[in-house]
């Protein structure tokens, strides 16, 4: 019989479970056109850093002792010039086999508890517009749009702005220097 989800702060010992859940989140994000950018090789270090960060709380939900979901919580300023703060919920994911069983709600209850702990009265979540089920879930819980964040590749932005000369990048400079260096390598003749 399935019990109610249990949510607790994650520890270093939970790293393998957190990485497995991040893999599920990456799979969902891939369907949202690259919503998650970290290279998988760097994720373990980033998750470990989040676990050690005193300004964040990584929470892990479990059902019958099995990892069922996670979220990363942090108290953040609502805007760069605002004194208002909110708890930002990042990387919230529920394992596919545990969806529609209250795990997401339990993780958000943990976010509300964290908000109480840090003395703020709002919770923020970021949801990719292509994730319709997730958007509906948050809307049903009373989350409303705060801002619409848009993203554009720099090269596209430069073209659309009509910028004539893009600024050189480190990679382009490195390639140019290497090609110049390779031209001057003496060839041994026998």
mmCIF file of C-alpha atoms in Angstrom:
data_model
loop_
_atom_site.group_PDB
_atom_site.id
_atom_site.type_symbol
_atom_site.label_atom_id
_atom_site.label_comp_id
_atom_site.label_asym_id
_atom_site.label_seq_id
_atom_site.Cartn_x
_atom_site.Cartn_y
_atom_site.Cartn_z
ATOM 1 C CA UNK A 1 0.000 0.000 0.000
ATOM 2 C CA UNK A 2 1.377 3.410 -1.012
ATOM 3 C CA UNK A 3 1.730 5.900 1.799
ATOM 4 C CA UNK A 4 1.842 9.659 1.769
ATOM 5 C CA UNK A 5 5.061 11.226 0.501
ATOM 6 C CA UNK A 6 7.657 12.162 3.112
ATOM 7 C CA UNK A 7 9.826 15.223 2.368
ATOM 8 C CA UNK A 8 13.065 15.986 4.164
ATOM 9 C CA UNK A 9 16.233 17.989 3.557
ATOM 10 C CA UNK A 10 18.577 16.004 1.335
ATOM 11 C CA UNK A 11 22.058 15.016 2.468
ATOM 12 C CA UNK A 12 25.261 14.052 0.696
ATOM 13 C CA UNK A 13 24.181 10.412 0.984
ATOM 14 C CA UNK A 14 21.186 11.254 -1.241
ATOM 15 C CA UNK A 15 23.367 12.406 -4.141
ATOM 16 C CA UNK A 16 22.782 9.277 -6.305
ATOM 17 C CA UNK A 17 18.994 9.588 -5.903
ATOM 18 C CA UNK A 18 19.114 13.324 -6.653
ATOM 19 C CA UNK A 19 21.137 12.686 -9.811
ATOM 20 C CA UNK A 20 18.654 10.062 -10.953
ATOM 21 C CA UNK A 21 15.795 12.516 -10.420
ATOM 22 C CA UNK A 22 17.756 15.235 -12.230
ATOM 23 C CA UNK A 23 18.020 12.809 -15.165
ATOM 24 C CA UNK A 24 14.228 12.615 -15.293
ATOM 25 C CA UNK A 25 14.038 16.390 -15.110
ATOM 26 C CA UNK A 26 16.533 16.696 -17.957
ATOM 27 C CA UNK A 27 14.402 14.346 -20.034
ATOM 28 C CA UNK A 28 11.353 16.548 -19.418
ATOM 29 C CA UNK A 29 13.405 19.679 -20.086
ATOM 30 C CA UNK A 30 14.643 18.223 -23.372
ATOM 31 C CA UNK A 31 11.059 18.125 -24.524
ATOM 32 C CA UNK A 32 10.902 21.797 -23.574
ATOM 33 C CA UNK A 33 13.601 22.679 -26.128
ATOM 34 C CA UNK A 34 16.740 22.769 -24.018
ATOM 35 C CA UNK A 35 15.288 24.137 -20.789
ATOM 36 C CA UNK A 36 18.137 22.567 -18.819
ATOM 37 C CA UNK A 37 21.620 23.471 -19.896
ATOM 38 C CA UNK A 38 24.105 21.918 -17.447
ATOM 39 C CA UNK A 39 26.293 19.264 -18.979
ATOM 40 C CA UNK A 40 25.551 15.962 -17.222
ATOM 41 C CA UNK A 41 29.205 15.626 -16.182
ATOM 42 C CA UNK A 42 28.968 18.838 -14.131
ATOM 43 C CA UNK A 43 25.635 18.104 -12.491
ATOM 44 C CA UNK A 44 27.033 15.980 -9.650
ATOM 45 C CA UNK A 45 29.349 18.800 -8.587
ATOM 46 C CA UNK A 46 26.546 21.361 -8.846
ATOM 47 C CA UNK A 47 24.123 19.255 -6.824
ATOM 48 C CA UNK A 48 26.822 18.623 -4.207
ATOM 49 C CA UNK A 49 27.474 22.381 -4.050
ATOM 50 C CA UNK A 50 23.745 23.042 -3.575
ATOM 51 C CA UNK A 51 23.675 20.515 -0.720
ATOM 52 C CA UNK A 52 26.566 22.345 0.983
ATOM 53 C CA UNK A 53 25.148 25.852 0.365
ATOM 54 C CA UNK A 54 23.669 27.258 3.575
ATOM 55 C CA UNK A 55 21.515 29.656 1.540
ATOM 56 C CA UNK A 56 19.698 26.808 -0.222
ATOM 57 C CA UNK A 57 17.751 23.783 0.848
ATOM 58 C CA UNK A 58 17.601 20.717 -1.357
ATOM 59 C CA UNK A 59 14.595 18.595 -0.432
ATOM 60 C CA UNK A 60 13.945 14.982 -1.300
ATOM 61 C CA UNK A 61 10.515 13.368 -1.309
ATOM 62 C CA UNK A 62 10.163 9.640 -0.862
ATOM 63 C CA UNK A 63 7.286 7.197 -0.971
ATOM 64 C CA UNK A 64 7.697 3.927 0.909
ATOM 65 C CA UNK A 65 11.417 4.703 1.222
ATOM 66 C CA UNK A 66 11.880 5.141 -2.544
ATOM 67 C CA UNK A 67 13.036 8.537 -3.926
ATOM 68 C CA UNK A 68 10.000 10.133 -5.563
ATOM 69 C CA UNK A 69 10.872 13.808 -6.154
ATOM 70 C CA UNK A 70 13.139 16.706 -5.374
ATOM 71 C CA UNK A 71 13.348 20.483 -5.404
ATOM 72 C CA UNK A 72 15.971 23.133 -4.702
ATOM 73 C CA UNK A 73 14.765 26.024 -2.542
ATOM 74 C CA UNK A 74 16.382 29.424 -2.014
ATOM 75 C CA UNK A 75 15.304 32.779 -0.629
ATOM 76 C CA UNK A 76 15.775 35.333 -3.420
ATOM 77 C CA UNK A 77 14.970 38.969 -4.137
ATOM 78 C CA UNK A 78 11.853 39.236 -6.308
ATOM 79 C CA UNK A 79 13.704 41.728 -8.533
ATOM 80 C CA UNK A 80 17.125 43.372 -8.666
ATOM 81 C CA UNK A 81 15.881 46.621 -7.079
ATOM 82 C CA UNK A 82 13.238 45.081 -4.840
ATOM 83 C CA UNK A 83 13.393 44.553 -1.107
ATOM 84 C CA UNK A 84 10.676 41.895 -1.392
ATOM 85 C CA UNK A 85 11.910 38.326 -1.106
ATOM 86 C CA UNK A 86 10.403 34.996 -2.072
ATOM 87 C CA UNK A 87 11.358 31.357 -1.967
ATOM 88 C CA UNK A 88 12.416 30.316 -5.461
ATOM 89 C CA UNK A 89 11.670 26.665 -6.239
ATOM 90 C CA UNK A 90 14.070 25.269 -8.840
ATOM 91 C CA UNK A 91 14.496 21.818 -10.344
ATOM 92 C CA UNK A 92 11.229 20.516 -8.960
ATOM 93 C CA UNK A 93 10.679 17.071 -10.408
ATOM 94 C CA UNK A 94 8.513 14.106 -9.530
ATOM 95 C CA UNK A 95 9.627 10.669 -10.717
ATOM 96 C CA UNK A 96 7.357 9.410 -13.495
ATOM 97 C CA UNK A 97 6.221 6.381 -11.472
ATOM 98 C CA UNK A 98 5.096 8.651 -8.600
ATOM 99 C CA UNK A 99 3.221 11.367 -10.488
ATOM 100 C CA UNK A 100 -0.378 12.206 -9.582
ATOM 101 C CA UNK A 101 0.105 10.875 -6.044
ATOM 102 C CA UNK A 102 0.718 14.061 -4.067
ATOM 103 C CA UNK A 103 4.517 14.219 -4.337
ATOM 104 C CA UNK A 104 4.541 17.617 -6.082
ATOM 105 C CA UNK A 105 2.162 19.000 -3.485
ATOM 106 C CA UNK A 106 4.358 17.642 -0.688
ATOM 107 C CA UNK A 107 7.433 19.315 -2.218
ATOM 108 C CA UNK A 108 5.571 22.622 -2.433
ATOM 109 C CA UNK A 109 4.431 22.215 1.169
ATOM 110 C CA UNK A 110 8.140 21.914 2.035
ATOM 111 C CA UNK A 111 8.745 25.142 0.067
ATOM 112 C CA UNK A 112 6.007 26.857 2.099
ATOM 113 C CA UNK A 113 7.635 25.579 5.300
ATOM 114 C CA UNK A 114 11.005 26.885 4.145
ATOM 115 C CA UNK A 115 9.379 30.255 3.399
ATOM 116 C CA UNK A 116 8.176 30.326 7.010
ATOM 117 C CA UNK A 117 11.693 29.416 8.210
ATOM 118 C CA UNK A 118 13.315 32.284 6.287
ATOM 119 C CA UNK A 119 10.515 34.790 6.936
ATOM 120 C CA UNK A 120 9.136 35.378 3.445
ATOM 121 C CA UNK A 121 5.536 35.248 2.310
ATOM 122 C CA UNK A 122 5.780 34.300 -1.379
ATOM 123 C CA UNK A 123 6.916 31.273 -3.376
ATOM 124 C CA UNK A 124 8.173 31.565 -6.974
ATOM 125 C CA UNK A 125 8.454 28.796 -9.536
ATOM 126 C CA UNK A 126 9.758 28.926 -13.102
ATOM 127 C CA UNK A 127 8.001 26.690 -15.593
ATOM 128 C CA UNK A 128 8.803 26.286 -19.265
ATOM 129 C CA UNK A 129 5.732 27.250 -21.331
ATOM 130 C CA UNK A 130 5.864 23.961 -23.267
ATOM 131 C CA UNK A 131 5.290 21.935 -20.072
ATOM 132 C CA UNK A 132 1.510 22.223 -20.120
ATOM 133 C CA UNK A 133 0.797 19.739 -17.322
ATOM 134 C CA UNK A 134 3.237 21.485 -14.996
ATOM 135 C CA UNK A 135 1.764 24.891 -15.836
ATOM 136 C CA UNK A 136 -1.740 23.616 -15.100
ATOM 137 C CA UNK A 137 -0.556 22.059 -11.826
ATOM 138 C CA UNK A 138 0.900 25.351 -10.576
ATOM 139 C CA UNK A 139 -2.085 27.390 -11.786
ATOM 140 C CA UNK A 140 -4.467 25.095 -9.865
ATOM 141 C CA UNK A 141 -2.419 25.803 -6.726
ATOM 142 C CA UNK A 142 -2.811 29.568 -7.170
ATOM 143 C CA UNK A 143 0.452 30.466 -8.906
ATOM 144 C CA UNK A 144 -0.051 33.331 -11.362
ATOM 145 C CA UNK A 145 2.336 34.764 -13.971
ATOM 146 C CA UNK A 146 4.694 37.347 -12.501
ATOM 147 C CA UNK A 147 6.818 38.069 -15.561
ATOM 148 C CA UNK A 148 7.419 36.475 -18.929
ATOM 149 C CA UNK A 149 11.105 35.769 -19.399
ATOM 150 C CA UNK A 150 12.252 35.422 -22.987
ATOM 151 C CA UNK A 151 15.577 34.138 -24.273
ATOM 152 C CA UNK A 152 17.412 34.587 -27.579
ATOM 153 C CA UNK A 153 20.779 33.368 -28.854
ATOM 154 C CA UNK A 154 23.263 36.252 -29.002
ATOM 155 C CA UNK A 155 24.000 35.628 -32.699
ATOM 156 C CA UNK A 156 20.304 35.897 -33.562
ATOM 157 C CA UNK A 157 19.910 39.019 -31.439
ATOM 158 C CA UNK A 158 22.876 40.673 -33.169
ATOM 159 C CA UNK A 159 21.407 39.872 -36.609
ATOM 160 C CA UNK A 160 18.005 41.238 -35.638
ATOM 161 C CA UNK A 161 19.525 44.374 -34.111
ATOM 162 C CA UNK A 162 21.606 44.911 -37.227
ATOM 163 C CA UNK A 163 24.875 44.871 -35.318
ATOM 164 C CA UNK A 164 27.580 44.883 -37.987
ATOM 165 C CA UNK A 165 30.576 43.452 -36.208
ATOM 166 C CA UNK A 166 30.099 40.828 -33.493
ATOM 167 C CA UNK A 167 32.553 40.988 -30.694
ATOM 168 C CA UNK A 168 35.249 38.285 -30.926
ATOM 169 C CA UNK A 169 34.813 35.372 -28.600
ATOM 170 C CA UNK A 170 37.436 33.566 -26.611
ATOM 171 C CA UNK A 171 36.887 30.418 -28.679
ATOM 172 C CA UNK A 172 37.245 32.292 -31.967
ATOM 173 C CA UNK A 173 40.477 33.909 -30.722
ATOM 174 C CA UNK A 174 41.818 30.538 -29.611
ATOM 175 C CA UNK A 175 41.042 28.943 -32.987
ATOM 176 C CA UNK A 176 42.657 31.862 -34.817
ATOM 177 C CA UNK A 177 45.816 31.701 -32.658
ATOM 178 C CA UNK A 178 46.058 27.940 -33.009
ATOM 179 C CA UNK A 179 45.706 28.072 -36.791
ATOM 180 C CA UNK A 180 48.418 30.744 -36.924
ATOM 181 C CA UNK A 181 50.668 28.648 -34.673
ATOM 182 C CA UNK A 182 50.131 25.523 -36.783
ATOM 183 C CA UNK A 183 51.244 27.378 -39.910
ATOM 184 C CA UNK A 184 54.648 28.113 -38.365
ATOM 185 C CA UNK A 185 55.509 24.623 -37.134
ATOM 186 C CA UNK A 186 58.766 23.596 -38.865
ATOM 187 C CA UNK A 187 58.557 20.396 -40.873
ATOM 188 C CA UNK A 188 61.357 17.890 -40.297
ATOM 189 C CA UNK A 189 62.958 16.721 -43.532
ATOM 190 C CA UNK A 190 64.814 13.536 -43.828
#
